[in-house]
mmCIF file of C-alpha atoms in Angstrom:
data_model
loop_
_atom_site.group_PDB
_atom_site.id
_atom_site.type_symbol
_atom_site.label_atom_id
_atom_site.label_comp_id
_atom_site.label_asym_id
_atom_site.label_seq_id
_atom_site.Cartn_x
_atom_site.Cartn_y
_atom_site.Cartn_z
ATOM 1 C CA UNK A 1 86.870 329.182 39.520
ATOM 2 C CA UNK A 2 83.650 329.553 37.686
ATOM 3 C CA UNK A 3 80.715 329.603 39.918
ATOM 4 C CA UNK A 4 78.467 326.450 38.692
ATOM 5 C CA UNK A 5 75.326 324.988 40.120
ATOM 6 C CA UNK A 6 73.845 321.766 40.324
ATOM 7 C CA UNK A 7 70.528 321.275 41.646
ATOM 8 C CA UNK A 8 68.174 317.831 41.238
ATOM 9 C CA UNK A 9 65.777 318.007 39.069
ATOM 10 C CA UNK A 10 62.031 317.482 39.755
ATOM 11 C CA UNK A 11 61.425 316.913 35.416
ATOM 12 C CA UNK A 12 60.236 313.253 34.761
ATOM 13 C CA UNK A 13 63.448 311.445 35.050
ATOM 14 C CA UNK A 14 64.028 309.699 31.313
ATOM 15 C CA UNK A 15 65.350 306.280 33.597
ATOM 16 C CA UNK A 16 62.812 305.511 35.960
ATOM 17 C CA UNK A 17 62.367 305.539 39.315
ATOM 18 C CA UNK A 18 65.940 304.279 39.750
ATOM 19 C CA UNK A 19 67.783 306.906 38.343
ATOM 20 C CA UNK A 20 68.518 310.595 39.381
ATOM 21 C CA UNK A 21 68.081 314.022 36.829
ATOM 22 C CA UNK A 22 70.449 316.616 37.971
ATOM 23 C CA UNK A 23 70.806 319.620 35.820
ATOM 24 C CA UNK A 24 73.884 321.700 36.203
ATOM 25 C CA UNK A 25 73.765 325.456 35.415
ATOM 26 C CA UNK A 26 76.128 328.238 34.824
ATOM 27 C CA UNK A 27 79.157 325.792 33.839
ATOM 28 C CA UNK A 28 81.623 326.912 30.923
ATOM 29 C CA UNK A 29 81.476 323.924 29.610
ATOM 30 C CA UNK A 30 78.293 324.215 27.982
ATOM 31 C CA UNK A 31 76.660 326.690 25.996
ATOM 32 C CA UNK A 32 72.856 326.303 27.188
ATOM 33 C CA UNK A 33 71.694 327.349 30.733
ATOM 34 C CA UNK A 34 71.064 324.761 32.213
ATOM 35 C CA UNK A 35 72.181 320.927 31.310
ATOM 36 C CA UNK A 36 70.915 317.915 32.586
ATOM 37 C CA UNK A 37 72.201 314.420 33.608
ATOM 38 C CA UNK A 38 70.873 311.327 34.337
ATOM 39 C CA UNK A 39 71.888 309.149 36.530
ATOM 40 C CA UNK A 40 71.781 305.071 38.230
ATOM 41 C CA UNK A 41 70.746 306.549 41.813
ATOM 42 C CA UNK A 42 73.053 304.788 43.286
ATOM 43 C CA UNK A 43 75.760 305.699 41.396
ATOM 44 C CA UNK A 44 74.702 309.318 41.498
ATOM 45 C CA UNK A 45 74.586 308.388 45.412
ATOM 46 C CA UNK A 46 78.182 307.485 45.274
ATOM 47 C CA UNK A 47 79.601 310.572 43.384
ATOM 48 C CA UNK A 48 77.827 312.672 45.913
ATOM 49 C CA UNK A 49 79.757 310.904 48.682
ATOM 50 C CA UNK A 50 83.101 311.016 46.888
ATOM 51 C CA UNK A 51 82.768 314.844 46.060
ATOM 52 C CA UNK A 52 82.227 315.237 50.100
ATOM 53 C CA UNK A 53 85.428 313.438 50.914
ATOM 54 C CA UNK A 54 86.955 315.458 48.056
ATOM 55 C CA UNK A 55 85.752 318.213 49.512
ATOM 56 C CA UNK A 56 86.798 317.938 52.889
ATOM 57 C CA UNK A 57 90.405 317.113 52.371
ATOM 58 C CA UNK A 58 92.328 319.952 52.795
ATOM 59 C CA UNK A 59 95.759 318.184 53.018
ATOM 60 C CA UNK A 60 98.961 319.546 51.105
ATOM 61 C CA UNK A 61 98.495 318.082 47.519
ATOM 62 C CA UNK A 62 95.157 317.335 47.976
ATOM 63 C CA UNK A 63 96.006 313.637 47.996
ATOM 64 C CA UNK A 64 94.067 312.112 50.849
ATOM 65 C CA UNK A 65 92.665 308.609 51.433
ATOM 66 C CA UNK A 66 88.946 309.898 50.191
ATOM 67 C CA UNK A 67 90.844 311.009 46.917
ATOM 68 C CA UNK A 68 92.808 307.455 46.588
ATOM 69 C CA UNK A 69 89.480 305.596 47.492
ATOM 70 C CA UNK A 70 87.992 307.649 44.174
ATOM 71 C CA UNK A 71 90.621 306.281 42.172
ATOM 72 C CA UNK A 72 90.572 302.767 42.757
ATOM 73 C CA UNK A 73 86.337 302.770 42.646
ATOM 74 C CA UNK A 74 87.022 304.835 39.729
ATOM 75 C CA UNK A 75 89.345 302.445 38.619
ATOM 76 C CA UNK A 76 87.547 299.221 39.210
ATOM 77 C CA UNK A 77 84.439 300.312 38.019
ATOM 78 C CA UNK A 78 86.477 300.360 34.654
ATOM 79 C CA UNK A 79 88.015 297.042 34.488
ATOM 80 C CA UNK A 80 87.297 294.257 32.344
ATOM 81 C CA UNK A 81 85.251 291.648 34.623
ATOM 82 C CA UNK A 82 83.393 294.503 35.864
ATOM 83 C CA UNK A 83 82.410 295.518 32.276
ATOM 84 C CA UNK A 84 81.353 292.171 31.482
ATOM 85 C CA UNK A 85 79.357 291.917 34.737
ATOM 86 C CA UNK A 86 77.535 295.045 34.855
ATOM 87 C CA UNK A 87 76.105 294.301 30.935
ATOM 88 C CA UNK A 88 74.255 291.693 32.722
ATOM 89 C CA UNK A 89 72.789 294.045 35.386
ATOM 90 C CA UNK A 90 69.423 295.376 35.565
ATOM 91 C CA UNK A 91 67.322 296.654 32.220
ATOM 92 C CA UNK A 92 68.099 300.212 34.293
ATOM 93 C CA UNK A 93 71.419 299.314 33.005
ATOM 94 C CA UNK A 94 70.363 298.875 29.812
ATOM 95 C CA UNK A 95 68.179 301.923 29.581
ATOM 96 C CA UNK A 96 71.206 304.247 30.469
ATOM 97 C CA UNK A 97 73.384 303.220 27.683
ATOM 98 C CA UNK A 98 70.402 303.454 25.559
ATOM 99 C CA UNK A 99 70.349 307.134 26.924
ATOM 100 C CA UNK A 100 73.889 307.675 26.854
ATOM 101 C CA UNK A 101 73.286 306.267 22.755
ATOM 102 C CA UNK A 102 71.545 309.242 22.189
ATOM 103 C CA UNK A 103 73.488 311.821 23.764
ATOM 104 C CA UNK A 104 76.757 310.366 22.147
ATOM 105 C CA UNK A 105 75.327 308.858 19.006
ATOM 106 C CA UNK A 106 77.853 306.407 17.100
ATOM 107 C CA UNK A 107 80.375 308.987 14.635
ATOM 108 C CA UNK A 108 79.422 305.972 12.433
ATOM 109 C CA UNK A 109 76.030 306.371 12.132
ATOM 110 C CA UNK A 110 76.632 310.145 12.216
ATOM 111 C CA UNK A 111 79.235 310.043 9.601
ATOM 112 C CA UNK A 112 77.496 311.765 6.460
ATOM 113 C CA UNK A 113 76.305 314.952 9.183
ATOM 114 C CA UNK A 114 79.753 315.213 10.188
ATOM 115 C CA UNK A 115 81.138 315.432 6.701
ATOM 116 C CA UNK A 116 78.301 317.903 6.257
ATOM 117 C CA UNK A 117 79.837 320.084 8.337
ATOM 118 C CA UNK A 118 83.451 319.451 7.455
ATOM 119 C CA UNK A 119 82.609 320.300 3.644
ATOM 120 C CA UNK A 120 84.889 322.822 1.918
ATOM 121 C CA UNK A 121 87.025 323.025 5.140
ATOM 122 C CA UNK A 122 90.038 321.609 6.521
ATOM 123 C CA UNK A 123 90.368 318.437 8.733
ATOM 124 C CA UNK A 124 92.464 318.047 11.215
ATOM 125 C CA UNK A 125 92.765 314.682 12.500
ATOM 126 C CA UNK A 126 93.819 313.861 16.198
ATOM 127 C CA UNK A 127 94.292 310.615 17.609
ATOM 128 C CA UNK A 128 94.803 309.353 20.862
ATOM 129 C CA UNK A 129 97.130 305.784 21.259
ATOM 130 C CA UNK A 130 96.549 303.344 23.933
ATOM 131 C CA UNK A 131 92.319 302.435 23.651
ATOM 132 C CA UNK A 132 91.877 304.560 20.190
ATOM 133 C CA UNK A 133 94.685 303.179 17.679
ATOM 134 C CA UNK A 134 95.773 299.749 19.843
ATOM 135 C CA UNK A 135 93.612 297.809 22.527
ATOM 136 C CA UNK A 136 94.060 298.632 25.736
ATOM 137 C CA UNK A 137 96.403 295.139 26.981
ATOM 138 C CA UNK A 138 97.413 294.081 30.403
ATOM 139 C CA UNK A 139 101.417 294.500 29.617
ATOM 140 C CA UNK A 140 101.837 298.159 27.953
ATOM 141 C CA UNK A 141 105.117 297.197 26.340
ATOM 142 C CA UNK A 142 102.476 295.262 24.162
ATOM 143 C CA UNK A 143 100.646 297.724 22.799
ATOM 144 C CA UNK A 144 100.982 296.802 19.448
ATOM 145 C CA UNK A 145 99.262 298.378 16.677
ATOM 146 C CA UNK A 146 97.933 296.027 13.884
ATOM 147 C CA UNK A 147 99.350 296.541 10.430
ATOM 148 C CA UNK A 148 95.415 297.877 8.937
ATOM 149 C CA UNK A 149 95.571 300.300 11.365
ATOM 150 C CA UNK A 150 98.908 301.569 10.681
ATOM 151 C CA UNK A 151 98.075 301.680 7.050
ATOM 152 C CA UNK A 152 94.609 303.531 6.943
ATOM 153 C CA UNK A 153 96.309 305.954 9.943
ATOM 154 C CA UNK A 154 99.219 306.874 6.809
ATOM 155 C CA UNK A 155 96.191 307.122 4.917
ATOM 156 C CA UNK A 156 94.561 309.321 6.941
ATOM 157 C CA UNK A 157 98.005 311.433 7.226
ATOM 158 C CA UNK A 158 98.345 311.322 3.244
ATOM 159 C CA UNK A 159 94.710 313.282 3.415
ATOM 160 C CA UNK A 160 94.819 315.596 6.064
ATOM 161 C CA UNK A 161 97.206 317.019 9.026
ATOM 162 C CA UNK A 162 97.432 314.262 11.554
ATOM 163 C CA UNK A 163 99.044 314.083 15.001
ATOM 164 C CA UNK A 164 98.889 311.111 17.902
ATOM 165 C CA UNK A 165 98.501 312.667 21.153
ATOM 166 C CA UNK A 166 99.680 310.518 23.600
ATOM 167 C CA UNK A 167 100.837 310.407 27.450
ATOM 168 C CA UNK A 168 103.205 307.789 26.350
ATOM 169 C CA UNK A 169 106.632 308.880 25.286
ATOM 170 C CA UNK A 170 107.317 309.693 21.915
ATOM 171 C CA UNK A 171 110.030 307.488 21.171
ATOM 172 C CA UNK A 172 107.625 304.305 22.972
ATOM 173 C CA UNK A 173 104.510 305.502 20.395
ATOM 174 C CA UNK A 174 106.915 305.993 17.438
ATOM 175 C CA UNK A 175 108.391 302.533 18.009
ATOM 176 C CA UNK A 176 104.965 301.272 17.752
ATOM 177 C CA UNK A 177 103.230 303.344 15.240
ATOM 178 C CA UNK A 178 106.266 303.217 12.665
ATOM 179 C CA UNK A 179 105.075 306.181 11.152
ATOM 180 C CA UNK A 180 106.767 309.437 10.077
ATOM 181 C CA UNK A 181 104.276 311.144 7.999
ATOM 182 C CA UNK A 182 102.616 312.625 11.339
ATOM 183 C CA UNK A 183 102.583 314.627 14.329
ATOM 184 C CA UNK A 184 103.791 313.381 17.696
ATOM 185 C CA UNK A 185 102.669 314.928 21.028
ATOM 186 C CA UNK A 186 103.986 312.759 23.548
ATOM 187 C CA UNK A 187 103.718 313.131 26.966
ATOM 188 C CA UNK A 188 100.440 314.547 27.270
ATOM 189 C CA UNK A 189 101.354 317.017 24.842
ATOM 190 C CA UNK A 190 104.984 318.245 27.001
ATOM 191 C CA UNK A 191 106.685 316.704 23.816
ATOM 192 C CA UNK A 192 105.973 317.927 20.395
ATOM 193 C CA UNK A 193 107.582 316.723 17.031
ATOM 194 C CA UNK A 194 106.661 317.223 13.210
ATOM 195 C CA UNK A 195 106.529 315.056 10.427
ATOM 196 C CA UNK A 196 110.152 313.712 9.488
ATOM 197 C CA UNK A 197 109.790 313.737 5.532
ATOM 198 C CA UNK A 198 107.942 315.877 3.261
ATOM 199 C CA UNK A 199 104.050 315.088 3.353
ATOM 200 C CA UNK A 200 101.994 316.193 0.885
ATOM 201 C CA UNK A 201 101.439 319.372 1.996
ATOM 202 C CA UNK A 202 104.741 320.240 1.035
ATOM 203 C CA UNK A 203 105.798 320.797 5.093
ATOM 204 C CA UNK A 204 109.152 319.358 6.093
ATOM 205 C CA UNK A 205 109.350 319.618 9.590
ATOM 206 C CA UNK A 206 112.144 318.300 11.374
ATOM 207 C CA UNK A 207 112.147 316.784 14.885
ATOM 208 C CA UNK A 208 111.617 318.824 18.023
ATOM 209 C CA UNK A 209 108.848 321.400 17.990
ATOM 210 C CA UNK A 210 108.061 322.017 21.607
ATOM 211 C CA UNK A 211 108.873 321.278 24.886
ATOM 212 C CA UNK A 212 107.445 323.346 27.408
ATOM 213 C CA UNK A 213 108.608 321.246 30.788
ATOM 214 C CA UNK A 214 111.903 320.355 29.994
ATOM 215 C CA UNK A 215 113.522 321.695 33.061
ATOM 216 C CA UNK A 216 111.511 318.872 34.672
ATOM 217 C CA UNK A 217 113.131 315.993 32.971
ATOM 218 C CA UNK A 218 115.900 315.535 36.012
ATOM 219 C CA UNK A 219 112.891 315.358 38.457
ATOM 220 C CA UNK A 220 111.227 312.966 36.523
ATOM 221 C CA UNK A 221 113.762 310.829 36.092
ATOM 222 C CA UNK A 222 114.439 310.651 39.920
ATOM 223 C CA UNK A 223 111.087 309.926 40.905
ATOM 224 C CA UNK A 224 111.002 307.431 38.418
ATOM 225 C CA UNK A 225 113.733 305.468 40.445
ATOM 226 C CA UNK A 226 111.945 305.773 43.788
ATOM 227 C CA UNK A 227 108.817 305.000 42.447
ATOM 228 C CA UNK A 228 110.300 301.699 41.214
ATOM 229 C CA UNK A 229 112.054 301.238 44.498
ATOM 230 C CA UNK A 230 109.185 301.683 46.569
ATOM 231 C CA UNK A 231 106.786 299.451 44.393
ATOM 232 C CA UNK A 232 108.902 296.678 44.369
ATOM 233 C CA UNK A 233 107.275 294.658 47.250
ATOM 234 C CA UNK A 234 103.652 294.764 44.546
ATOM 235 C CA UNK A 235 103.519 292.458 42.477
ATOM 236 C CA UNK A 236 102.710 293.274 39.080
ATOM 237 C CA UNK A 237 102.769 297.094 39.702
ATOM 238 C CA UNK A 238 105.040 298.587 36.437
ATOM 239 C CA UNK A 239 106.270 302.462 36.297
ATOM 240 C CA UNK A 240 106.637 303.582 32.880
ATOM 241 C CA UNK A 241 108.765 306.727 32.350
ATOM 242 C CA UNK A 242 107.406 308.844 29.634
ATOM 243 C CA UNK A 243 110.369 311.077 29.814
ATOM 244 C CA UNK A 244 108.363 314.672 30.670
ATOM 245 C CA UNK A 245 105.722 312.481 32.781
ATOM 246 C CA UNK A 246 105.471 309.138 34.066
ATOM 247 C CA UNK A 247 102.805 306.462 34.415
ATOM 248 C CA UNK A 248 102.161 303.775 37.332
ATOM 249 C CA UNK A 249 100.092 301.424 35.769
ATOM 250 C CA UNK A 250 97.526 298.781 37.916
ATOM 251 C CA UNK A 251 96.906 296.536 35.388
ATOM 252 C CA UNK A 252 98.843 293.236 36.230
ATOM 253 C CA UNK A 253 98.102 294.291 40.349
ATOM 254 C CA UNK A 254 95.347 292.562 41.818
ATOM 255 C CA UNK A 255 92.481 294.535 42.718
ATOM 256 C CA UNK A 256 93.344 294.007 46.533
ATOM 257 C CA UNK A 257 96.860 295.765 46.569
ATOM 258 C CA UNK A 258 95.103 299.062 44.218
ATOM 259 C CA UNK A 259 94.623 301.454 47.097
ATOM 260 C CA UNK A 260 98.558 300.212 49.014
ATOM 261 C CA UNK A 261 99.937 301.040 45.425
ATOM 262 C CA UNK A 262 97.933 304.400 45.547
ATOM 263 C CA UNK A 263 99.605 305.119 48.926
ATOM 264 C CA UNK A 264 102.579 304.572 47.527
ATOM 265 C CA UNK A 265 102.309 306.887 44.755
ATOM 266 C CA UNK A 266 100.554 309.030 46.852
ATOM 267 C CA UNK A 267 103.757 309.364 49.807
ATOM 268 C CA UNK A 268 105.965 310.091 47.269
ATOM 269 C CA UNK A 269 104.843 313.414 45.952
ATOM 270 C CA UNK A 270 105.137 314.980 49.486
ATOM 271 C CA UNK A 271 108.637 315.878 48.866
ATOM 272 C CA UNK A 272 108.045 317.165 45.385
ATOM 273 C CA UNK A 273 105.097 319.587 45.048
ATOM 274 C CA UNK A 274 105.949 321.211 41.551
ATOM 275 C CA UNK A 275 104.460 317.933 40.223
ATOM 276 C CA UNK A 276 100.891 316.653 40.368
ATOM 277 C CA UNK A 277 99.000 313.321 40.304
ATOM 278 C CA UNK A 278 95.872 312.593 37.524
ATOM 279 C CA UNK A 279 93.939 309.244 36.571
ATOM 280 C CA UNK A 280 93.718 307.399 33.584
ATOM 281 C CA UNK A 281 92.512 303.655 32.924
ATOM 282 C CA UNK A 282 94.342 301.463 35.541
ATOM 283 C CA UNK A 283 97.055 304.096 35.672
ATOM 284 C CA UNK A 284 97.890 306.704 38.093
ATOM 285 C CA UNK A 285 100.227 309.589 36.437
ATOM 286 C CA UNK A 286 102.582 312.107 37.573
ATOM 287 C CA UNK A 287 103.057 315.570 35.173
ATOM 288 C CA UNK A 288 104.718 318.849 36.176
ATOM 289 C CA UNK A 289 101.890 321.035 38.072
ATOM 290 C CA UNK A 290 102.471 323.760 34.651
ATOM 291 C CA UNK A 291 99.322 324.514 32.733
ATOM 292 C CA UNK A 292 100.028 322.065 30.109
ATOM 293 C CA UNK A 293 97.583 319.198 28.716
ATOM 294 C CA UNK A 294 96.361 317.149 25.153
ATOM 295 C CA UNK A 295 93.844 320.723 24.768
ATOM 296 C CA UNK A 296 97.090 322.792 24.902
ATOM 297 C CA UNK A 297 98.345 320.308 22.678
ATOM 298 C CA UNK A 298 96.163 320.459 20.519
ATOM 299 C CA UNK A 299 95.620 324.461 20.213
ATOM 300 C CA UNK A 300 99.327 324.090 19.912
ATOM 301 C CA UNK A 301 99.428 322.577 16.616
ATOM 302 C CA UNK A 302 96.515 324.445 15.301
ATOM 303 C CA UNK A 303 98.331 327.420 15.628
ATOM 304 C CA UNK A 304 101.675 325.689 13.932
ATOM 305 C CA UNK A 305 99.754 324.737 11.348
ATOM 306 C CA UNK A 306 98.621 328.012 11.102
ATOM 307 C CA UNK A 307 94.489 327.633 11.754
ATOM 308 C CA UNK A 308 94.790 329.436 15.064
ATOM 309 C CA UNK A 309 92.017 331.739 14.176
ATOM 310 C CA UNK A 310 90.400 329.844 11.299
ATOM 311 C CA UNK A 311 86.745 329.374 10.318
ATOM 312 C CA UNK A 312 87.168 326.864 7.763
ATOM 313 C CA UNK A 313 89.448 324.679 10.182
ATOM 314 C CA UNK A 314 87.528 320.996 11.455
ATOM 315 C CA UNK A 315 89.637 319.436 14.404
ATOM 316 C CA UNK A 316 88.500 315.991 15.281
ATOM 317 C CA UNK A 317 89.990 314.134 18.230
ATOM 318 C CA UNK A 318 89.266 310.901 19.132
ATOM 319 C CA UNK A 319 90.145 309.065 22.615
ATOM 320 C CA UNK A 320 89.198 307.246 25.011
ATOM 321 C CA UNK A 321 90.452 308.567 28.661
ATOM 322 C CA UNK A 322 89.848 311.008 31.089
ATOM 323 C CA UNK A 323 93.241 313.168 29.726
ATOM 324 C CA UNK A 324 91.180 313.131 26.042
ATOM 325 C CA UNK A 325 89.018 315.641 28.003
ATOM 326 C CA UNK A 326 90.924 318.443 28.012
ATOM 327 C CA UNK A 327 91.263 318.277 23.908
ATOM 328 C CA UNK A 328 87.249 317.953 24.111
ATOM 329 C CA UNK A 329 86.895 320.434 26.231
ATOM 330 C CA UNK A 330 88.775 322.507 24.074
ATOM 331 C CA UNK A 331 86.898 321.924 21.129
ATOM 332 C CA UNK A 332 83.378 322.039 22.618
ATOM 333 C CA UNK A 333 84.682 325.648 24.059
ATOM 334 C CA UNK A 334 85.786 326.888 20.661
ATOM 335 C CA UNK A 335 82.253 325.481 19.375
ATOM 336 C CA UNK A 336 84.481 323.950 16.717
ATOM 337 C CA UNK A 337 85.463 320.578 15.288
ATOM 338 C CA UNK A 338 84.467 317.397 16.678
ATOM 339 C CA UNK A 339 85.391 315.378 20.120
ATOM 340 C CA UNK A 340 84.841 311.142 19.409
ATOM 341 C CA UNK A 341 84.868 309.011 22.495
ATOM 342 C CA UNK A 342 85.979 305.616 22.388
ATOM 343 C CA UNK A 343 84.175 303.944 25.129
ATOM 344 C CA UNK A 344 81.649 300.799 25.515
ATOM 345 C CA UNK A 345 80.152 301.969 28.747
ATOM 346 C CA UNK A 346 78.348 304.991 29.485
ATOM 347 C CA UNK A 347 80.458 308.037 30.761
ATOM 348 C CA UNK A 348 80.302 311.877 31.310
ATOM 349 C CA UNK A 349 82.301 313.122 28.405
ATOM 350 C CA UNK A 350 82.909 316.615 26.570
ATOM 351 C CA UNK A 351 82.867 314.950 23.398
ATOM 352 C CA UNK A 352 80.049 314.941 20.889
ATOM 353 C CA UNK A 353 80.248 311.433 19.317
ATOM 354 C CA UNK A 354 81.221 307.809 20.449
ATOM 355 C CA UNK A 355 82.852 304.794 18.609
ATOM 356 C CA UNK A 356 83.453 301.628 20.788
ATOM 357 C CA UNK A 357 86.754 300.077 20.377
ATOM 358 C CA UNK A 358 89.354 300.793 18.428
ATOM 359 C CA UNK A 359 87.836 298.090 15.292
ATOM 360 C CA UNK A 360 84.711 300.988 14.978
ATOM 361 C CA UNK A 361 87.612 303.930 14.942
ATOM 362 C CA UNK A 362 89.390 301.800 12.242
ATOM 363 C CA UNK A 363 86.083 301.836 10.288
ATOM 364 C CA UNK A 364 85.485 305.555 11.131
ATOM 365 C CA UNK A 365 89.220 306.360 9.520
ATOM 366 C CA UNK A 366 88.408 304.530 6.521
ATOM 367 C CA UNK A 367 85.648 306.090 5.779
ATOM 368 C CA UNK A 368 87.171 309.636 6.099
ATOM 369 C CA UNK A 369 89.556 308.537 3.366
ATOM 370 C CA UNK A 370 86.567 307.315 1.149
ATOM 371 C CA UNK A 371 85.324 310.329 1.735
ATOM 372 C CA UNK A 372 88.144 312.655 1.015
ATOM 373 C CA UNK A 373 89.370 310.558 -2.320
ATOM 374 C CA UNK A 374 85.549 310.779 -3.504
ATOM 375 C CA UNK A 375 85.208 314.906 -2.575
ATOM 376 C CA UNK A 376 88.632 315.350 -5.094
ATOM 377 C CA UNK A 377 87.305 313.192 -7.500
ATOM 378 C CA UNK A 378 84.481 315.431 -7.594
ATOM 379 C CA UNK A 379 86.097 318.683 -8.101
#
């Protein structure tokens, strides 16, 4: 592991006296010596106490009740009524986003400087489902795309190399995209398929491209059945088998039964330690422990689509979860491309832009095809 330190700072703190400047130094993910982050002191305050529990649990998956009590806060924190609430908080609240705004300024507002960039090269476009293309909903089954954003995302495809990368399964996102002009990475990127017809750039790829944790499909499937055994007695508690992962989600469990449904999750992996737990909105997930995730993913296809070692290559994700960090993490490492968040509240991100919903990402995919019908027109 990298060494990396993070020390408070004693600069003028850009929040006031309720906030907290810590700068963080010799971290890979950044290319400057030192970077700094502000933060609500109390929330800064809390992630200091989680990181100790963290810390100190030393049990066999590294799955104890500190590490469950992260998730749920983590969890809550991110739920609707406490989105609405906290908008109403303090102007400290206020000032952070504000902050946050120009650290992560809107990839609308920053639209012509990204094109800038992106000028004579090639885009690559990828897309995250569930909070990017659809709204996030309380029943996943319902999902649903709307039929604009199915059209400007074949659009987009018709334009440039495009690929949904998902921890859904690909036939679930197919179903709901309807779509075979594109990429599917399914499964955090354990299932891989090309486009089904010829696209305009003349590639006819058929079906199956790669699947690096197949051997783990039996497993899956059998703690898929246990799982919905042993959540039963929750109500509202749904496991979703995304054929080389699976999801639990929390969304239709009240707040109250979060951390018993955690447990549950939690007991389970004791007997099977070649796969590992990870967060996402309302969802706890269980992948095989191989090195495998939406940045492999997405180097993955770069190198299929042969821009492995490209200069005149411009990758642009956009998501909205904590898995869409490993494809901006990627990017910002190969000081390359672009990494959009979709988010409405503040949050520590490797990406370089934001959008807000998934209306703003329509708008932003628009505009790229504005953009790329008016550059040919020029030439």
């Amino acid at each position: 592991m990298t060494n990396q330190n993070v020390i408070v700072s004693d600069r003028n703190p850009i929040l006031g006296s309720k906030t907290i400047t810590v700068s963080v130094s010799n971290s890979p993910l950044f290319s400057s010596p030192s970077t700094y982050f502000t933060f609500p002191r109390r929330k800064f305050l809390e992630l200091l106490e989680a990181a100790d529990k963290n810390n100190n649990n030393n049990n066999k998956n590294n799955l104890g009740a500190g590490k469950i009590a992260s998730w749920v806060d983590s969890m809550r924190d991110s739920s609707p009524t406490r989105l609405r609430s906290s908008s109403r908080d303090s102007d400290s609240d206020n000032d952070e986003k504000t902050s946050w705004i120009v650290r992560f300024p809107s990839a609308l507002n920053m639209f012509d400087k990204i094109m800038n960039a992106a000028k004579g090269k090639q885009i690559v476009m990828f897309l995250d489902y569930d909070g990017t293309l659809s709204p996030i909903v309380e029943d996943p089954d319902k999902a649903y795309i709307t039929h604009e954003m199915r059209e400007v995302v074949k659009d987009v495809a018709l334009n440039f190399p495009t690929a949904i990368v998902t921890g859904r399964s690909i036939d679930k996102v197919r179903a709901f995209v309807k779509l075979n002009e594109i990429y599917y990475a399914g499964s955090h990127g354990m299932d891989i398929e090309g486009p089904t017809n010829e696209n305009s750039y003349g590639e006819s790829n058929q079906g199956v491209l790669f699947q690096p944790a197949r051997e783990f499909v039996p497993m899956i499937e059998k703690v898929v059945k246990i799982l919905e055994e042993k959540t039963k007695c929750i109500p509202g508690a749904m496991v979703e088998n995304n054929k080389f992962c699976l999801s639990v989600h929390f969304r239709r469990v009240d707040e109250k039964r979060w951390a018993a449904l955690a447990e549950q999750v939690k007991s389970v992996l004791v007997d099977y330690p070649k796969l590992k737990l990870t967060q996402g909105r309302k969802v706890l997930e269980i992948r095989p422990t191989i090195k495998w995730d939406k940045g492999q993913a997405l180097n993955f296809l770069l190198r299929s689509l042969g821009f492995e070692n490209s200069e005149n290559v411009v990758p642009v994700y956009i998501g909205d979860d904590r898995t869409d960090e490993d494809a901006f993490e990627v990017l910002r490492e190969k000081g390359q491309g672009f990494g959009i968040l979709v988010s409405k509240v503040p949050k520590e991100t490797n990406a370089s832009y934001s959008l807000q919903d998934p209306s703003q990402v329509n708008e932003f995919l628009k505009r790229l095809v504005e953009w790329k019908r008016k550059t040919v027109g020029e030439e």
